[in-house]
MMTF fields as JSON, N, C-alpha, C and O atoms, coordinates in Angstrom:
{
  "mmtfVersion": "1.0.0",
  "mmtfProducer": "UNKNOWN",
  "numBonds": 495,
  "numAtoms": 496,
  "numGroups": 124,
  "numChains": 1,
  "numModels": 1,
  "chainsPerModel": [1],
  "groupsPerChain": [124],
  "chainIdList": ["A"],
  "bondAtomList": [4, 2, 8, 6, 12, 10, 16, 14, 20, 18, 24, 22, 28, 26, 32, 30, 36, 34, 40, 38, 44, 42, 48, 46, 52, 50, 56, 54, 60, 58, 64, 62, 68, 66, 72, 70, 76, 74, 80, 78, 84, 82, 88, 86, 92, 90, 96, 94, 100, 98, 104, 102, 108, 106, 112, 110, 116, 114, 120, 118, 124, 122, 128, 126, 132, 130, 136, 134, 140, 138, 144, 142, 148, 146, 152, 150, 156, 154, 160, 158, 164, 162, 168, 166, 172, 170, 176, 174, 180, 178, 184, 182, 188, 186, 192, 190, 196, 194, 200, 198, 204, 202, 208, 206, 212, 210, 216, 214, 220, 218, 224, 222, 228, 226, 232, 230, 236, 234, 240, 238, 244, 242, 248, 246, 252, 250, 256, 254, 260, 258, 264, 262, 268, 266, 272, 270, 276, 274, 280, 278, 284, 282, 288, 286, 292, 290, 296, 294, 300, 298, 304, 302, 308, 306, 312, 310, 316, 314, 320, 318, 324, 322, 328, 326, 332, 330, 336, 334, 340, 338, 344, 342, 348, 346, 352, 350, 356, 354, 360, 358, 364, 362, 368, 366, 372, 370, 376, 374, 380, 378, 384, 382, 388, 386, 392, 390, 396, 394, 400, 398, 404, 402, 408, 406, 412, 410, 416, 414, 420, 418, 424, 422, 428, 426, 432, 430, 436, 434, 440, 438, 444, 442, 448, 446, 452, 450, 456, 454, 460, 458, 464, 462, 468, 466, 472, 470, 476, 474, 480, 478, 484, 482, 488, 486, 492, 490],
  "bondOrderList": [1, 1, 1, 1, 1, 1, 1, 1, 1, 1, 1, 1, 1, 1, 1, 1, 1, 1, 1, 1, 1, 1, 1, 1, 1, 1, 1, 1, 1, 1, 1, 1, 1, 1, 1, 1, 1, 1, 1, 1, 1, 1, 1, 1, 1, 1, 1, 1, 1, 1, 1, 1, 1, 1, 1, 1, 1, 1, 1, 1, 1, 1, 1, 1, 1, 1, 1, 1, 1, 1, 1, 1, 1, 1, 1, 1, 1, 1, 1, 1, 1, 1, 1, 1, 1, 1, 1, 1, 1, 1, 1, 1, 1, 1, 1, 1, 1, 1, 1, 1, 1, 1, 1, 1, 1, 1, 1, 1, 1, 1, 1, 1, 1, 1, 1, 1, 1, 1, 1, 1, 1, 1, 1],
  "groupList": [{"groupName": "MET", "atomNameList": ["N", "CA", "C", "O"], "elementList": ["N", "C", "C", "O"], "formalChargeList": [0, 0, 0, 0], "bondAtomList": [1, 0, 2, 1, 3, 2], "bondOrderList": [1, 1, 2], "singleLetterCode": "M", "chemCompType": "L-PEPTIDE LINKING"}, {"groupName": "ARG", "atomNameList": ["N", "CA", "C", "O"], "elementList": ["N", "C", "C", "O"], "formalChargeList": [0, 0, 0, 0], "bondAtomList": [1, 0, 2, 1, 3, 2], "bondOrderList": [1, 1, 2], "singleLetterCode": "R", "chemCompType": "L-PEPTIDE LINKING"}, {"groupName": "LEU", "atomNameList": ["N", "CA", "C", "O"], "elementList": ["N", "C", "C", "O"], "formalChargeList": [0, 0, 0, 0], "bondAtomList": [1, 0, 2, 1, 3, 2], "bondOrderList": [1, 1, 2], "singleLetterCode": "L", "chemCompType": "L-PEPTIDE LINKING"}, {"groupName": "ASP", "atomNameList": ["N", "CA", "C", "O"], "elementList": ["N", "C", "C", "O"], "formalChargeList": [0, 0, 0, 0], "bondAtomList": [1, 0, 2, 1, 3, 2], "bondOrderList": [1, 1, 2], "singleLetterCode": "D", "chemCompType": "L-PEPTIDE LINKING"}, {"groupName": "THR", "atomNameList": ["N", "CA", "C", "O"], "elementList": ["N", "C", "C", "O"], "formalChargeList": [0, 0, 0, 0], "bondAtomList": [1, 0, 2, 1, 3, 2], "bondOrderList": [1, 1, 2], "singleLetterCode": "T", "chemCompType": "L-PEPTIDE LINKING"}, {"groupName": "HIS", "atomNameList": ["N", "CA", "C", "O"], "elementList": ["N", "C", "C", "O"], "formalChargeList": [0, 0, 0, 0], "bondAtomList": [1, 0, 2, 1, 3, 2], "bondOrderList": [1, 1, 2], "singleLetterCode": "H", "chemCompType": "L-PEPTIDE LINKING"}, {"groupName": "VAL", "atomNameList": ["N", "CA", "C", "O"], "elementList": ["N", "C", "C", "O"], "formalChargeList": [0, 0, 0, 0], "bondAtomList": [1, 0, 2, 1, 3, 2], "bondOrderList": [1, 1, 2], "singleLetterCode": "V", "chemCompType": "L-PEPTIDE LINKING"}, {"groupName": "TRP", "atomNameList": ["N", "CA", "C", "O"], "elementList": ["N", "C", "C", "O"], "formalChargeList": [0, 0, 0, 0], "bondAtomList": [1, 0, 2, 1, 3, 2], "bondOrderList": [1, 1, 2], "singleLetterCode": "W", "chemCompType": "L-PEPTIDE LINKING"}, {"groupName": "SER", "atomNameList": ["N", "CA", "C", "O"], "elementList": ["N", "C", "C", "O"], "formalChargeList": [0, 0, 0, 0], "bondAtomList": [1, 0, 2, 1, 3, 2], "bondOrderList": [1, 1, 2], "singleLetterCode": "S", "chemCompType": "L-PEPTIDE LINKING"}, {"groupName": "GLU", "atomNameList": ["N", "CA", "C", "O"], "elementList": ["N", "C", "C", "O"], "formalChargeList": [0, 0, 0, 0], "bondAtomList": [1, 0, 2, 1, 3, 2], "bondOrderList": [1, 1, 2], "singleLetterCode": "E", "chemCompType": "L-PEPTIDE LINKING"}, {"groupName": "ILE", "atomNameList": ["N", "CA", "C", "O"], "elementList": ["N", "C", "C", "O"], "formalChargeList": [0, 0, 0, 0], "bondAtomList": [1, 0, 2, 1, 3, 2], "bondOrderList": [1, 1, 2], "singleLetterCode": "I", "chemCompType": "L-PEPTIDE LINKING"}, {"groupName": "LYS", "atomNameList": ["N", "CA", "C", "O"], "elementList": ["N", "C", "C", "O"], "formalChargeList": [0, 0, 0, 0], "bondAtomList": [1, 0, 2, 1, 3, 2], "bondOrderList": [1, 1, 2], "singleLetterCode": "K", "chemCompType": "L-PEPTIDE LINKING"}, {"groupName": "ALA", "atomNameList": ["N", "CA", "C", "O"], "elementList": ["N", "C", "C", "O"], "formalChargeList": [0, 0, 0, 0], "bondAtomList": [1, 0, 2, 1, 3, 2], "bondOrderList": [1, 1, 2], "singleLetterCode": "A", "chemCompType": "L-PEPTIDE LINKING"}, {"groupName": "GLY", "atomNameList": ["N", "CA", "C", "O"], "elementList": ["N", "C", "C", "O"], "formalChargeList": [0, 0, 0, 0], "bondAtomList": [1, 0, 2, 1, 3, 2], "bondOrderList": [1, 1, 2], "singleLetterCode": "G", "chemCompType": "PEPTIDE LINKING"}, {"groupName": "PRO", "atomNameList": ["N", "CA", "C", "O"], "elementList": ["N", "C", "C", "O"], "formalChargeList": [0, 0, 0, 0], "bondAtomList": [1, 0, 2, 1, 3, 2], "bondOrderList": [1, 1, 2], "singleLetterCode": "P", "chemCompType": "L-PEPTIDE LINKING"}, {"groupName": "ASN", "atomNameList": ["N", "CA", "C", "O"], "elementList": ["N", "C", "C", "O"], "formalChargeList": [0, 0, 0, 0], "bondAtomList": [1, 0, 2, 1, 3, 2], "bondOrderList": [1, 1, 2], "singleLetterCode": "N", "chemCompType": "L-PEPTIDE LINKING"}, {"groupName": "CYS", "atomNameList": ["N", "CA", "C", "O"], "elementList": ["N", "C", "C", "O"], "formalChargeList": [0, 0, 0, 0], "bondAtomList": [1, 0, 2, 1, 3, 2], "bondOrderList": [1, 1, 2], "singleLetterCode": "C", "chemCompType": "L-PEPTIDE LINKING"}, {"groupName": "PHE", "atomNameList": ["N", "CA", "C", "O"], "elementList": ["N", "C", "C", "O"], "formalChargeList": [0, 0, 0, 0], "bondAtomList": [1, 0, 2, 1, 3, 2], "bondOrderList": [1, 1, 2], "singleLetterCode": "F", "chemCompType": "L-PEPTIDE LINKING"}, {"groupName": "GLN", "atomNameList": ["N", "CA", "C", "O"], "elementList": ["N", "C", "C", "O"], "formalChargeList": [0, 0, 0, 0], "bondAtomList": [1, 0, 2, 1, 3, 2], "bondOrderList": [1, 1, 2], "singleLetterCode": "Q", "chemCompType": "L-PEPTIDE LINKING"}, {"groupName": "TYR", "atomNameList": ["N", "CA", "C", "O"], "elementList": ["N", "C", "C", "O"], "formalChargeList": [0, 0, 0, 0], "bondAtomList": [1, 0, 2, 1, 3, 2], "bondOrderList": [1, 1, 2], "singleLetterCode": "Y", "chemCompType": "L-PEPTIDE LINKING"}],
  "groupTypeList": [0, 1, 2, 2, 2, 3, 4, 5, 6, 6, 2, 7, 7, 2, 0, 3, 3, 3, 4, 2, 8, 4, 9, 10, 11, 9, 4, 10, 3, 4, 9, 12, 9, 6, 2, 10, 8, 4, 12, 8, 6, 7, 9, 10, 12, 10, 11, 5, 12, 2, 13, 11, 2, 4, 13, 14, 14, 3, 2, 2, 3, 10, 6, 6, 15, 16, 13, 2, 10, 9, 2, 14, 10, 1, 8, 1, 5, 12, 10, 9, 12, 13, 1, 2, 14, 2, 2, 5, 1, 3, 14, 17, 3, 1, 0, 2, 6, 12, 18, 12, 1, 16, 3, 13, 2, 4, 2, 6, 8, 1, 3, 14, 19, 6, 1, 1, 19, 3, 6, 14, 2, 1, 4, 6],
  "groupIdList": [1, 2, 3, 4, 5, 6, 7, 8, 9, 10, 11, 12, 13, 14, 15, 16, 17, 18, 19, 20, 21, 22, 23, 24, 25, 26, 27, 28, 29, 30, 31, 32, 33, 34, 35, 36, 37, 38, 39, 40, 41, 42, 43, 44, 45, 46, 47, 48, 49, 50, 51, 52, 53, 54, 55, 56, 57, 58, 59, 60, 61, 62, 63, 64, 65, 66, 67, 68, 69, 70, 71, 72, 73, 74, 75, 76, 77, 78, 79, 80, 81, 82, 83, 84, 85, 86, 87, 88, 89, 90, 91, 92, 93, 94, 95, 96, 97, 98, 99, 100, 101, 102, 103, 104, 105, 106, 107, 108, 109, 110, 111, 112, 113, 114, 115, 116, 117, 118, 119, 120, 121, 122, 123, 124],
  "secStructList": [7, 3, 3, 3, 3, 7, 2, 2, 2, 2, 2, 2, 2, 2, 6, 6, 7, 6, 6, 1, 7, 2, 2, 2, 2, 2, 2, 2, 2, 2, 7, 1, 3, 3, 3, 3, 3, 2, 2, 2, 2, 2, 2, 2, 2, 2, 2, 2, 2, 6, 6, 1, 1, 7, 7, 7, 6, 6, 2, 2, 2, 2, 2, 2, 6, 1, 1, 7, 3, 3, 3, 7, 7, 7, 2, 2, 2, 2, 2, 2, 2, 2, 2, 1, 7, 6, 6, 7, 7, 7, 2, 2, 2, 2, 2, 2, 2, 2, 2, 2, 2, 2, 2, 6, 7, 3, 3, 3, 3, 7, 7, 6, 6, 4, 4, 4, 1, 1, 1, 7, 3, 3, 3, 7],
  "xCoordList": [15.675, 14.848, 13.63, 13.033, 13.28, 12.095, 10.963, 11.081, 9.864, 8.765, 7.526, 7.186, 6.862, 5.557, 4.573, 4.727, 3.563, 2.61, 1.454, 0.864, 1.141, -0.055, -1.26, -1.164, -2.366, -3.563, -3.981, -4.295, -3.99, -4.411, -3.442, -3.858, -2.173, -1.19, -1.443, -1.335, -1.776, -2.11, -3.271, -3.217, -4.317, -5.508, -5.215, -5.659, -4.483, -4.141, -3.29, -3.48, -2.355, -1.494, -2.32, -2.151, -3.207, -4.029, -4.951, -5.217, -5.438, -6.37, -5.658, -6.299, -4.32, -3.502, -3.946, -4.05, -4.202, -4.686, -3.572, -2.424, -3.918, -2.947, -2.461, -1.542, -3.069, -2.605, -1.155, -0.376, -0.8, 0.58, 1.384, 0.916, 2.571, 3.443, 3.893, 3.879, 4.284, 4.817, 6.027, 6.216, 6.843, 8.04, 7.681, 8.3, 6.684, 6.273, 5.685, 5.991, 4.846, 4.259, 5.354, 5.295, 6.349, 7.446, 8.269, 8.726, 8.458, 9.188, 8.448, 9.057, 7.143, 6.343, 6.408, 6.516, 6.342, 6.359, 7.702, 7.748, 8.796, 10.12, 10.919, 11.883, 10.547, 11.301, 11.133, 10.045, 12.196, 12.178, 11.271, 10.575, 11.27, 10.473, 9.488, 9.83, 8.25, 7.164, 6.101, 5.58, 5.794, 4.914, 3.574, 3.44, 2.585, 1.263, 0.972, 1.116, 0.569, 0.264, -1.096, -2.023, -1.186, -2.482, -3.466, -4.67, -2.942, -3.792, -4.464, -5.615, -3.75, -4.336, -5.43, -6.469, -5.197, -6.221, -7.466, -8.587, -7.27, -8.364, -9.113, -10.344, -8.377, -9.0, -9.821, -10.939, -9.274, -9.99, -11.253, -12.307, -11.158, -12.323, -13.442, -14.61, -13.081, -14.079, -14.73, -15.954, -13.905, -14.45, -15.276, -16.282, -14.846, -15.592, -16.952, -17.967, -16.972, -18.228, -19.196, -20.411, -18.66, -19.503, -19.942, -20.734, -19.437, -19.78, -19.004, -19.335, -17.978, -17.16, -16.062, -15.359, -15.925, -14.882, -15.511, -15.978, -15.516, -16.08, -15.017, -13.817, -15.47, -14.558, -15.319, -16.487, -14.677, -15.35, -15.691, -15.055, -16.682, -17.067, -15.904, -15.867, -14.963, -13.827, -12.589, -11.461, -12.807, -11.697, -10.714, -9.501, -11.229, -10.331, -9.488, -8.318, -10.068, -9.287, -8.177, -7.057, -8.491, -7.499, -6.362, -5.189, -6.714, -5.71, -4.81, -3.585, -5.424, -4.667, -3.773, -2.708, -4.191, -3.443, -2.654, -2.303, -2.368, -1.727, -0.217, 0.419, 0.355, 1.796, 2.638, 3.855, 2.026, 2.774, 3.022, 2.256, 4.078, 4.423, 3.587, 3.573, 2.895, 2.058, 2.905, 3.764, 2.654, 3.317, 2.296, 1.434, 2.387, 1.438, 1.677, 2.758, 0.664, 0.78, 1.313, 0.711, 2.425, 3.081, 2.922, 2.578, 3.179, 3.076, 3.967, 3.56, 5.18, 6.093, 5.51, 5.736, 4.753, 4.105, 3.015, 2.889, 2.233, 1.146, 1.695, 1.139, 2.789, 3.403, 3.927, 3.704, 4.621, 5.157, 4.019, 4.119, 2.945, 1.8, 1.198, 0.818, 1.114, 0.572, 1.449, 0.959, 2.74, 3.693, 3.864, 4.472, 3.34, 3.48, 2.729, 1.65, 3.284, 2.523, 1.276, 1.269, 0.242, -1.032, -1.014, -1.8, -0.114, -0.038, -1.052, -1.408, -1.506, -2.456, -3.401, -2.946, -4.671, -5.636, -6.082, -6.732, -5.752, -6.168, -5.359, -4.146, -6.023, -5.285, -4.599, -3.561, -5.149, -4.521, -3.201, -2.187, -3.227, -2.008, -0.966, 0.228, -1.401, -0.466, 0.203, 1.391, -0.556, 0.026, 1.057, 2.117, 0.763, 1.722, 3.014, 4.105, 2.896, 4.079, 4.873, 6.095, 4.177, 4.846, 5.548, 6.684, 4.886, 5.487, 6.725, 7.744, 6.641, 7.789, 8.956, 10.101, 8.672, 9.735, 10.347, 11.57, 9.532, 10.031, 10.836, 11.819, 10.425, 11.007, 11.95, 12.372, 12.278, 13.218, 12.719, 13.476, 11.447, 10.818, 10.625, 10.536, 10.563, 10.2, 8.716, 8.251, 7.978, 6.536, 6.267, 6.819, 5.424, 5.05, 3.634, 2.688, 3.496, 2.208, 2.085, 3.075, 0.853, 0.577, 0.013, -0.173, -0.253, -0.9, -0.016, 1.09, -0.494, 0.323, 0.555, 1.558, -0.358, -0.19, 0.931, 1.607, 1.131, 2.191, 3.555, 4.493, 3.658, 4.929, 5.384, 6.557, 4.478, 4.817, 5.646, 6.268, 5.655, 6.374, 7.799, 8.1, 8.647, 10.02, 10.02, 10.216, 9.795, 9.723, 10.276, 10.01, 11.041, 11.48, 10.245, 9.355, 10.201, 8.979, 9.32, 10.263, 8.542, 8.58, 7.219, 6.227, 7.16, 5.896, 5.511, 6.354, 4.243, 3.739, 2.775, 2.24],
  "yCoordList": [4.315, 3.551, 3.037, 3.759, 1.792, 1.189, 1.208, 0.637, 1.873, 2.094, 1.302, 1.216, 0.73, 0.109, 0.922, 1.039, 1.484, 2.355, 1.559, 0.708, 1.846, 1.289, 1.903, 2.989, 1.222, 1.64, 3.066, 3.848, 3.409, 4.767, 5.813, 6.922, 5.479, 6.423, 6.655, 7.783, 5.602, 5.74, 6.706, 7.612, 6.508, 7.349, 8.799, 9.722, 9.006, 10.371, 11.055, 12.236, 10.306, 10.872, 11.254, 12.342, 10.366, 10.64, 11.834, 12.584, 12.009, 13.09, 14.345, 15.319, 14.314, 15.437, 15.885, 17.078, 14.902, 15.134, 15.726, 15.288, 16.714, 17.363, 16.457, 16.821, 15.284, 14.327, 13.935, 13.694, 13.874, 13.575, 14.863, 15.883, 14.809, 15.979, 16.239, 15.343, 17.463, 17.826, 16.965, 16.557, 16.688, 15.861, 14.462, 13.959, 13.836, 12.488, 12.53, 11.669, 13.52, 13.647, 13.789, 13.154, 14.618, 14.815, 13.553, 13.248, 12.823, 11.557, 10.583, 9.935, 10.475, 9.581, 10.035, 9.21, 11.336, 11.879, 11.702, 11.603, 11.661, 11.678, 10.391, 10.179, 9.538, 8.296, 7.385, 7.29, 6.727, 5.895, 4.678, 4.319, 4.043, 2.833, 2.987, 2.81, 3.324, 3.42, 2.436, 2.533, 1.493, 0.392, 0.45, 0.982, -0.12, -0.334, -1.822, -2.408, -2.414, -3.837, -4.107, -3.304, -5.245, -5.716, -5.82, -5.638, -6.115, -6.19, -4.849, -4.809, -3.761, -2.429, -2.126, -1.564, -2.494, -2.293, -3.096, -2.602, -4.312, -5.192, -4.576, -4.553, -4.082, -3.465, -2.231, -2.048, -1.404, -0.209, -0.611, -0.006, -1.619, -2.089, -2.562, -2.237, -3.323, -3.839, -2.696, -2.617, -1.819, -0.725, 0.25, 0.784, 0.473, 1.368, 0.756, 1.452, -0.549, -1.239, -1.268, -1.217, -1.349, -1.383, 0.007, 0.13, 1.05, 2.409, 2.902, 3.95, 2.172, 2.571, 3.544, 4.09, 3.751, 4.625, 5.542, 5.1, 6.812, 7.763, 8.129, 8.007, 8.559, 8.948, 8.953, 8.567, 9.38, 9.421, 8.013, 7.043, 7.9, 6.582, 5.853, 4.623, 6.602, 5.98, 5.873, 5.868, 5.787, 5.734, 4.614, 4.82, 3.44, 2.321, 2.573, 2.193, 3.203, 3.555, 4.543, 4.442, 5.482, 6.465, 5.755, 6.042, 4.83, 4.096, 3.274, 3.313, 2.543, 1.656, 2.44, 1.959, 3.627, 4.42, 5.572, 6.518, 5.512, 6.64, 6.697, 7.648, 5.717, 5.747, 4.979, 4.895, 4.414, 3.585, 2.216, 1.768, 1.57, 0.248, -0.795, -0.833, -1.635, -2.658, -3.809, -4.324, -4.211, -5.361, -6.481, -6.428, -7.502, -8.612, -9.448, -9.42, -10.175, -11.092, -12.414, -13.026, -12.837, -14.086, -15.118, -14.78, -16.356, -17.427, -17.16, -17.404, -16.66, -16.398, -15.341, -15.379, -14.394, -13.369, -13.996, -13.684, -14.885, -15.54, -16.412, -16.445, -17.118, -17.962, -17.099, -17.416, -16.013, -15.106, -14.495, -14.408, -14.073, -13.49, -14.511, -14.171, -15.747, -16.804, -17.123, -17.583, -16.883, -17.166, -16.004, -16.171, -14.851, -13.701, -13.94, -14.534, -13.484, -13.585, -12.707, -11.693, -13.1, -12.381, -11.106, -10.946, -10.219, -8.923, -7.953, -6.948, -8.27, -7.424, -8.372, -9.274, -8.18, -9.112, -8.732, -9.533, -7.542, -7.097, -7.843, -7.656, -8.686, -9.489, -8.647, -9.053, -7.503, -6.64, -6.073, -6.069, -5.604, -5.061, -6.147, -5.908, -7.322, -8.436, -8.779, -9.101, -8.707, -8.973, -7.91, -8.232, -6.649, -5.581, -5.783, -5.587, -6.171, -6.449, -7.596, -7.519, -8.646, -9.8, -9.418, -9.829, -8.644, -8.227, -7.363, -7.537, -6.448, -5.591, -6.438, -6.217, -7.386, -8.243, -9.11, -9.215, -9.72, -10.621, -9.891, -10.425, -8.676, -7.983, -6.843, -6.069, -6.739, -5.716, -4.302, -3.43, -4.071, -2.771, -2.065, -2.71, -0.757, 0.031, 0.325, 0.932, -0.094, 0.126, 1.531, 1.931, 2.268, 3.621, 3.54, 3.224, 3.828, 3.62, 4.495, 4.989, 4.672, 5.334, 4.322, 4.658, 3.12, 2.102, 1.69, 1.187, 1.899, 1.55, 0.04, -0.377, -0.776, -2.223, -2.719, -3.694, -2.063, -2.445, -2.261, -3.009, -1.28, -0.995, -2.146, -2.216, -3.049, -4.182, -5.24, -6.086, -5.194, -6.192, -5.743, -4.55, -6.712, -6.436, -6.221, -7.15, -4.969, -4.601, -3.181, -2.322, -2.932, -1.551, -0.653, -0.955, 0.436, 1.244, 2.726, 3.191, 3.437, 4.905, 5.359, 5.2, 5.917, 6.332, 7.698, 8.59, 7.867, 9.162, 9.743, 10.832],
  "zCoordList": [-3.589, -2.68, -3.451, -4.249, -3.199, -3.818, -2.795, -1.711, -3.155, -2.222, -2.623, -3.803, -1.635, -1.815, -0.986, 0.229, -1.643, -0.955, -0.363, -1.028, 0.891, 1.51, 0.804, 0.233, 0.842, 0.112, 0.454, -0.443, 1.728, 2.116, 1.57, 1.236, 1.478, 0.943, -0.548, -1.029, -1.27, -2.697, -2.869, -3.7, -2.081, -2.213, -1.827, -2.511, -0.753, -0.342, -1.408, -1.703, -1.981, -3.034, -4.261, -4.811, -4.685, -5.865, -5.662, -6.601, -4.434, -4.138, -3.651, -3.256, -3.683, -3.213, -1.822, -1.536, -0.973, 0.38, 1.243, 1.176, 2.043, 2.919, 4.046, 4.779, 4.189, 5.186, 4.899, 5.822, 3.616, 3.223, 3.181, 2.675, 3.706, 3.658, 2.221, 1.377, 1.969, 0.652, 0.332, -0.814, 1.332, 1.132, 0.633, -0.305, 1.256, 0.837, -0.564, -1.389, -0.842, -2.184, -3.234, -4.287, -2.951, -3.9, -4.07, -5.171, -2.99, -3.078, -3.975, -4.826, -3.795, -4.633, -6.086, -6.994, -6.304, -7.667, -8.367, -9.593, -7.607, -8.24, -8.087, -8.823, -7.161, -6.946, -8.154, -8.723, -8.535, -9.749, -9.613, -10.563, -8.45, -8.284, -7.139, -5.97, -7.504, -6.535, -7.001, -8.112, -6.127, -6.506, -5.799, -4.697, -6.479, -5.901, -6.024, -7.097, -4.937, -4.928, -5.56, -5.455, -6.211, -6.697, -5.531, -5.707, -4.344, -3.15, -2.861, -2.427, -3.101, -2.874, -3.889, -3.542, -5.13, -6.164, -5.797, -5.919, -5.354, -4.944, -3.756, -3.743, -2.766, -1.594, -1.986, -1.504, -2.843, -3.308, -4.059, -3.864, -4.91, -5.678, -4.754, -4.966, -3.739, -2.799, -2.019, -1.927, -1.463, -0.654, -1.491, -1.025, -2.717, -3.608, -3.943, -3.934, -4.241, -4.576, -3.401, -3.592, -2.189, -0.991, -0.536, 0.398, -1.185, -0.798, 0.41, 0.965, 0.832, 1.978, 1.579, 2.43, 0.287, -0.217, -1.244, -2.294, -0.931, -1.878, -2.904, -2.659, -4.003, -5.079, -6.38, -6.425, -7.423, -8.714, -9.199, -8.786, -10.064, -10.581, -11.259, -11.271, -11.819, -12.51, -11.616, -12.107, -10.305, -9.36, -9.69, -9.647, -10.017, -10.304, -11.55, -11.595, -12.546, -13.736, -13.37, -13.872, -12.508, -12.058, -11.327, -11.565, -10.44, -9.675, -10.605, -10.491, -11.51, -12.401, -13.353, -13.739, -13.73, -14.716, -14.099, -14.804, -12.805, -12.119, -12.299, -11.847, -12.938, -13.195, -12.201, -12.368, -11.167, -10.232, -10.861, -11.713, -10.442, -10.957, -10.223, -8.993, -10.977, -10.36, -9.855, -10.57, -8.612, -8.011, -7.872, -6.995, -8.734, -8.645, -7.384, -6.797, -6.995, -5.863, -6.402, -7.285, -5.87, -6.265, -5.141, -4.008, -5.479, -4.475, -3.274, -2.139, -3.507, -2.381, -1.44, -0.231, -2.015, -1.182, -0.311, 0.873, -0.922, -0.186, 0.936, 2.034, 0.656, 1.676, 2.823, 3.991, 2.491, 3.527, 4.35, 5.574, 3.687, 4.409, 5.366, 6.486, 4.928, 5.787, 6.978, 8.01, 6.844, 7.925, 8.911, 9.968, 8.572, 9.467, 10.767, 10.759, 11.882, 13.131, 13.037, 12.338, 13.734, 13.654, 14.496, 15.429, 14.15, 14.821, 14.227, 14.843, 13.031, 12.307, 11.569, 10.866, 11.719, 11.135, 9.725, 9.054, 9.269, 7.939, 6.87, 6.772, 6.068, 5.087, 4.007, 3.484, 3.673, 2.668, 3.208, 2.51, 4.438, 5.035, 5.259, 5.079, 5.643, 5.813, 4.477, 4.436, 3.403, 2.08, 1.731, 1.196, 2.027, 1.742, 2.53, 1.995, 3.788, 4.6, 3.976, 3.854, 3.588, 2.98, 1.681, 1.446, 0.845, -0.412, -0.173, -0.842, 0.766, 1.071, 1.577, 1.185, 2.428, 2.965, 1.874, 1.785, 1.057, 0.009, -1.059, -1.572, -1.393, -2.538, -2.15, -3.009, -0.871, -0.429, -0.644, -1.067, -0.353, -0.545, 0.795, 1.84, 0.753, 1.926, 1.848, 0.883, 2.843, 2.889, 3.421, 4.446, 2.723, 3.129, 3.688, 2.965, 4.987, 5.654, 6.891, 7.43, 7.323, 8.587, 9.595, 10.765, 9.162, 9.983, 11.173, 10.972, 12.406, 13.571, 13.712, 14.291, 13.191, 13.285, 12.383, 12.713, 11.261, 10.335, 11.005, 10.728, 11.871, 12.562, 13.442, 13.809, 13.785, 14.65, 13.932, 14.575, 12.611, 11.823, 11.522, 11.479, 11.319, 10.919, 9.403, 8.62, 9.024, 7.613, 7.465, 8.306, 6.406, 6.192, 6.025, 5.23, 6.77, 6.827, 6.779, 7.421, 6.017, 6.036, 6.513, 5.802, 7.695, 8.297, 7.782, 7.677, 7.46, 6.992, 8.006, 7.796]
}
């Protein structure tokens, strides 16, 4: 299975947060293709700079070097995100939905708004 992690899932996994089940953590640790979107890195950078996200000063280095496969934002992703119905107003989450749909990925998320979209989803 090819997984795309929602931003909150990336952070919980990196911090070994008990919010994620042991099963999900093990899946992330052992699955061959686990991706992180450039959109998530961007979201973390913005929230960290604004002080809305606590973490070590080198949080972005940790995220970038955590071993997940980076999924860049491509034009097809932007077009798909723009065509999505406005069921969710968060542009980062809309991009993740678009990327998962375009690239045949299963999105791993807890976000209830993401569930409204026709996208393969693994809820945590």
